[in-house]
PDB file of C-alpha atoms in Angstrom:
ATOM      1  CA  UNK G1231      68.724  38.572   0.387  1.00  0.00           C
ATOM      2  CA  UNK G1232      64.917  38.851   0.852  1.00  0.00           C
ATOM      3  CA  UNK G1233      62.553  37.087  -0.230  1.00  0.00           C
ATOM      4  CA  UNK G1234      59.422  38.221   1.084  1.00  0.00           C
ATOM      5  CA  UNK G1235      57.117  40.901  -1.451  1.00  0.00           C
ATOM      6  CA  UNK G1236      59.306  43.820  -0.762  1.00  0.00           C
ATOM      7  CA  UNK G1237      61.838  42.078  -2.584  1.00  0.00           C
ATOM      8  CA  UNK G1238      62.415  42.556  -6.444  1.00  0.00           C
ATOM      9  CA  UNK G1239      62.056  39.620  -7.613  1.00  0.00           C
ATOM     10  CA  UNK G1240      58.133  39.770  -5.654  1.00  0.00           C
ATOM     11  CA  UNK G1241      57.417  41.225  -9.000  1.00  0.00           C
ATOM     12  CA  UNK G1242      58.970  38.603 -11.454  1.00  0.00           C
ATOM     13  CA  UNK G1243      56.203  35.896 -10.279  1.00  0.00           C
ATOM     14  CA  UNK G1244      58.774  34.259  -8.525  1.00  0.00           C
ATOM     15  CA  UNK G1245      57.886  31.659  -5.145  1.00  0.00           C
ATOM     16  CA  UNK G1246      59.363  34.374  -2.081  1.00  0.00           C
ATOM     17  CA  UNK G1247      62.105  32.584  -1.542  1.00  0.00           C
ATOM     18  CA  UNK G1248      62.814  31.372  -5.403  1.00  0.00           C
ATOM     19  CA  UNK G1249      65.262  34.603  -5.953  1.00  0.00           C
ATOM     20  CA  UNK G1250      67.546  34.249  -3.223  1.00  0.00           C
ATOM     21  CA  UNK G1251      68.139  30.799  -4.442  1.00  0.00           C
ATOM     22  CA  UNK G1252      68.591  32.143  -7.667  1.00  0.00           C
ATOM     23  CA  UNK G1253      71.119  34.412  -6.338  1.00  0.00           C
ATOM     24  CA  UNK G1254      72.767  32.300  -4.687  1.00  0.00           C
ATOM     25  CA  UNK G1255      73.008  29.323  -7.891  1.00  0.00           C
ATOM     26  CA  UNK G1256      74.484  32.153 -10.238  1.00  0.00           C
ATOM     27  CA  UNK G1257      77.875  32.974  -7.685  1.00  0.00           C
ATOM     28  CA  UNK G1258      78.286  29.318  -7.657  1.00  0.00           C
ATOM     29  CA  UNK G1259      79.036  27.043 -10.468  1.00  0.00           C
ATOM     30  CA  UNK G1260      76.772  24.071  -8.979  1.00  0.00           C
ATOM     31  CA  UNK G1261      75.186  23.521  -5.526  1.00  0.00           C
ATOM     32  CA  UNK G1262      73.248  20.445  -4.189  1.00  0.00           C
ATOM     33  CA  UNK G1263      70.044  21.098  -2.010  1.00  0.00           C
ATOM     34  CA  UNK G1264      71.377  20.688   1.218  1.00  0.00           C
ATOM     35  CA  UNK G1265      74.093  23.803   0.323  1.00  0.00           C
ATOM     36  CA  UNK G1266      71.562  25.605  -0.879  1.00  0.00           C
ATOM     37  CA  UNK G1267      69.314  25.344   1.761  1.00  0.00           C
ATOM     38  CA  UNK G1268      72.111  26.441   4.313  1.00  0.00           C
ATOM     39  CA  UNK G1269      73.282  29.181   2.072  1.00  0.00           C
ATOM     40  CA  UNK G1270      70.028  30.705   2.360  1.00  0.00           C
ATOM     41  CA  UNK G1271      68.954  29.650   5.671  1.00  0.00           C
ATOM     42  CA  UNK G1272      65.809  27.765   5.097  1.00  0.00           C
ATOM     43  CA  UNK G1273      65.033  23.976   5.487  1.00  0.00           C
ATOM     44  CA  UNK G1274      65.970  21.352   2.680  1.00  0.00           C
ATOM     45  CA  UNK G1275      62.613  20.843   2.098  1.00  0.00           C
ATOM     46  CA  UNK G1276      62.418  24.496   1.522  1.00  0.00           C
ATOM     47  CA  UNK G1277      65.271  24.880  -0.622  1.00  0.00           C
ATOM     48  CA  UNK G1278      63.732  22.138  -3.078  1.00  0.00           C
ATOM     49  CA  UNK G1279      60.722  23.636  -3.395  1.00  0.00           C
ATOM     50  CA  UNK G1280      62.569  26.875  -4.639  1.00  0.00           C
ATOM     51  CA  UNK G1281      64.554  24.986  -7.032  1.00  0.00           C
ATOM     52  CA  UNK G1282      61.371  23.157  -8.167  1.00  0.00           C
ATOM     53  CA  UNK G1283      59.699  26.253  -8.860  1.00  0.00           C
ATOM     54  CA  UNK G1284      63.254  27.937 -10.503  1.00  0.00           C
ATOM     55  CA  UNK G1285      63.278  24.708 -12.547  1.00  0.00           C
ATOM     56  CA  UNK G1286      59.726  24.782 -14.131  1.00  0.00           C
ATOM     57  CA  UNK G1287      60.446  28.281 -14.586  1.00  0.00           C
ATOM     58  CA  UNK G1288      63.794  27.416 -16.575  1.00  0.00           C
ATOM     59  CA  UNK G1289      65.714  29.306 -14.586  1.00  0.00           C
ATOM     60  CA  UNK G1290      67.936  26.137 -13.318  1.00  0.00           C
ATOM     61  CA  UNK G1291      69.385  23.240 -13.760  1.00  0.00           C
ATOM     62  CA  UNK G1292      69.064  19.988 -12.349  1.00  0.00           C
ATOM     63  CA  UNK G1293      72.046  18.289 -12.572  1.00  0.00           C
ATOM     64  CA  UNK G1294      71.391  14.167 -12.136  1.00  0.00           C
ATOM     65  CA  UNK G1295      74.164  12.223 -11.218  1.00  0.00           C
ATOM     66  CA  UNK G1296      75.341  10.012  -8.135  1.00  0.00           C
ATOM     67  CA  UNK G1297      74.919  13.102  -5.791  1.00  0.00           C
ATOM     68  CA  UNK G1298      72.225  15.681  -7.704  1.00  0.00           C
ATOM     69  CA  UNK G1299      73.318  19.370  -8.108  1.00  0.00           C
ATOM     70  CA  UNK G1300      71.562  22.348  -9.624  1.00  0.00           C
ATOM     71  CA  UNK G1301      72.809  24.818 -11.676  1.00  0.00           C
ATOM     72  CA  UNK G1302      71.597  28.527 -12.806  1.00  0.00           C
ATOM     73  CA  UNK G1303      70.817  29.195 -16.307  1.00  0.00           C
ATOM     74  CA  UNK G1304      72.516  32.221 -17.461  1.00  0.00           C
ATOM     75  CA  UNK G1305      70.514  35.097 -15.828  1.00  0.00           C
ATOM     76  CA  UNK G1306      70.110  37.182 -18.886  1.00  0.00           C
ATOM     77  CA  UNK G1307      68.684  34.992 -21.363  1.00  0.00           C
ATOM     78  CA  UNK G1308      66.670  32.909 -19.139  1.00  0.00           C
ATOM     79  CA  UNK G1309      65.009  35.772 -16.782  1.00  0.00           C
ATOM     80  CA  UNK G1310      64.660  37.834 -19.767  1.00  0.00           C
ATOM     81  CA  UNK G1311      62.069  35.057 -20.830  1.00  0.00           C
ATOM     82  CA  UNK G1312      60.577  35.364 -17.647  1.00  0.00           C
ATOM     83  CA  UNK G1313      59.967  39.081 -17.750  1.00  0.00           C
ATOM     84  CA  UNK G1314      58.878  38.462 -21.166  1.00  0.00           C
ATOM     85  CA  UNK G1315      55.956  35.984 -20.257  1.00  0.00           C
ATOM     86  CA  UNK G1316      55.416  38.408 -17.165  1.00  0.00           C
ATOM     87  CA  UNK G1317      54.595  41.573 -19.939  1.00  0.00           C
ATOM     88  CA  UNK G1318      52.540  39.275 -22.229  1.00  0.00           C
ATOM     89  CA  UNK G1319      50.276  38.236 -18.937  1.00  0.00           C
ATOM     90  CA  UNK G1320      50.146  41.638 -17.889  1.00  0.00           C
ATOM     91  CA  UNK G1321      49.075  42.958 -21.373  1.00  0.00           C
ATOM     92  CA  UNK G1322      46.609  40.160 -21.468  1.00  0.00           C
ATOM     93  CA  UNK G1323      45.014  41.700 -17.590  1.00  0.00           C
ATOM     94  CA  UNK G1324      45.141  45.219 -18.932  1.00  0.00           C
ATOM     95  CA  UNK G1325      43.155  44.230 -21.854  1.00  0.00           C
ATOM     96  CA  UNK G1326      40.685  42.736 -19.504  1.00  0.00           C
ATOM     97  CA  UNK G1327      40.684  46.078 -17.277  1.00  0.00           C
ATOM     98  CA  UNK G1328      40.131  48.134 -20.199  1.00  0.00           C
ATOM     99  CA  UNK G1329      36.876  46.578 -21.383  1.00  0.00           C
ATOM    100  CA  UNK G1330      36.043  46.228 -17.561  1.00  0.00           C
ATOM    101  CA  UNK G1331      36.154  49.703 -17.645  1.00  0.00           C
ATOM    102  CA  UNK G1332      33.832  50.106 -21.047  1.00  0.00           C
ATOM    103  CA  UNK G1333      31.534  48.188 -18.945  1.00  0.00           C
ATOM    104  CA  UNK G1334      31.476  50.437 -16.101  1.00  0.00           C
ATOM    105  CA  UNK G1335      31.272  53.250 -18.137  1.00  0.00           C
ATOM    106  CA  UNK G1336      28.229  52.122 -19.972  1.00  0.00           C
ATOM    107  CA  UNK G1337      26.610  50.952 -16.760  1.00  0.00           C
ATOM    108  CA  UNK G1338      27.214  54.398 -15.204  1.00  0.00           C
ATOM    109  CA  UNK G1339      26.362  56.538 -17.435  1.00  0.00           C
ATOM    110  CA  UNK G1340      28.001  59.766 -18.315  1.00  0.00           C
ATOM    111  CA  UNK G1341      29.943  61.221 -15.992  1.00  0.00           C
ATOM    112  CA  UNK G1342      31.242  65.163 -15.782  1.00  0.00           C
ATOM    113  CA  UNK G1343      34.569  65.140 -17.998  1.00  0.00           C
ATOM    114  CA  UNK G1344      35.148  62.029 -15.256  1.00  0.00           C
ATOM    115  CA  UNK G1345      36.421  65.018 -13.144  1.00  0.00           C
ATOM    116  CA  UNK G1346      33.589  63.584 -10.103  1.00  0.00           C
ATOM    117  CA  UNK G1347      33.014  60.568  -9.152  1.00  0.00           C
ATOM    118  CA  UNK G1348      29.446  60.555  -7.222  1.00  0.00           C
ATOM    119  CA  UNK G1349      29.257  58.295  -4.403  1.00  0.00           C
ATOM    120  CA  UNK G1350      25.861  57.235  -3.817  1.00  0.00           C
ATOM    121  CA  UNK G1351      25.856  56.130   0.063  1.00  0.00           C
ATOM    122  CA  UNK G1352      27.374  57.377   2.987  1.00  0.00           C
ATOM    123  CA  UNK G1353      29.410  54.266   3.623  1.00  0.00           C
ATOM    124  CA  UNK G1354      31.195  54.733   0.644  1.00  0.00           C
ATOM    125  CA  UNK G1355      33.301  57.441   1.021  1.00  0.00           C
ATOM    126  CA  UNK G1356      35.916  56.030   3.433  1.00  0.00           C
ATOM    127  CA  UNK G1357      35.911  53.210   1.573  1.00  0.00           C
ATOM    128  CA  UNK G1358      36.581  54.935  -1.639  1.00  0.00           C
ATOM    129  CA  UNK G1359      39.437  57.409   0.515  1.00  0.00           C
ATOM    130  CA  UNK G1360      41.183  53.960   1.243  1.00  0.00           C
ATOM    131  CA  UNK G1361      41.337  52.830  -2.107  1.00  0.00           C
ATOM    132  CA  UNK G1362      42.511  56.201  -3.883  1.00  0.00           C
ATOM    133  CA  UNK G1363      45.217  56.409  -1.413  1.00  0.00           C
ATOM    134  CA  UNK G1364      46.367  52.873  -1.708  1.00  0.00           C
ATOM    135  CA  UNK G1365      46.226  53.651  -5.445  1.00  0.00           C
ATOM    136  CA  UNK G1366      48.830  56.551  -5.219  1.00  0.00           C
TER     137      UNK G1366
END
């Protein structure tokens, strides 16, 4: 389990090392922090920041009692939510880039079918290289 931005769950929002903890809640009916944390190798402290963050997500449980468990909510419902709210925010940021765009358009004036892009100064171009290739 991963947890660093290669991961899947980078994508979902999630703190780095919120999905293995995830993962590791949903094989197990209930887990206190200090399981947690050694189940997924990381410090207590660690581990109960993860479930924090999984909890204000509403993605867990916590379970009070005379020793305090958590508990995964059931992954379909509950990350389907999550994903959900992701969409809506990213809907919301490509509105934004669209009239960004309408901007730049009207600030640059027309441009050949858009089929060239004229860079101005030298200093540009590698610059530009970089960013179309980080782009693909």
């Amino acid at each position: 389990m991963d947890g660093t931005a290669g991961s899947p769950w980078a994508v979902t929002g999630l703190d780095p090392l919120a999905g293995p903890v995830l993962e590791h809640l949903v094989a197990v009916p209930s887990a206190d922090v200090t399981e947690v944390a050694a189940a997924v190798g990381v410090s207590p402290a660690e581990a109960e920041r993860a479930l924090r963050h999984l909890a204000d997500s509403a993605l867990v449980l916590h379970i009070d009692g005379a020793a305090p468990r958590w508990a995964a909510g059931p992954p379909r419902s509950s990350l389907t939510a999550l994903l959900a709210r992701r969409r809506a925010e990213l809907a919301y940021v490509e509105g934004i880039v669209e009239r960004l765009h309408e901007v730049y358009e009207a600030v640059s004036g027309p441009r050949a079918a858009h089929l060239v892009e004229v860079l101005e100064r030298e200093d540009e171009v590698p610059a530009r290289y970089g960013q179309l290739l980080r782009g693909s």
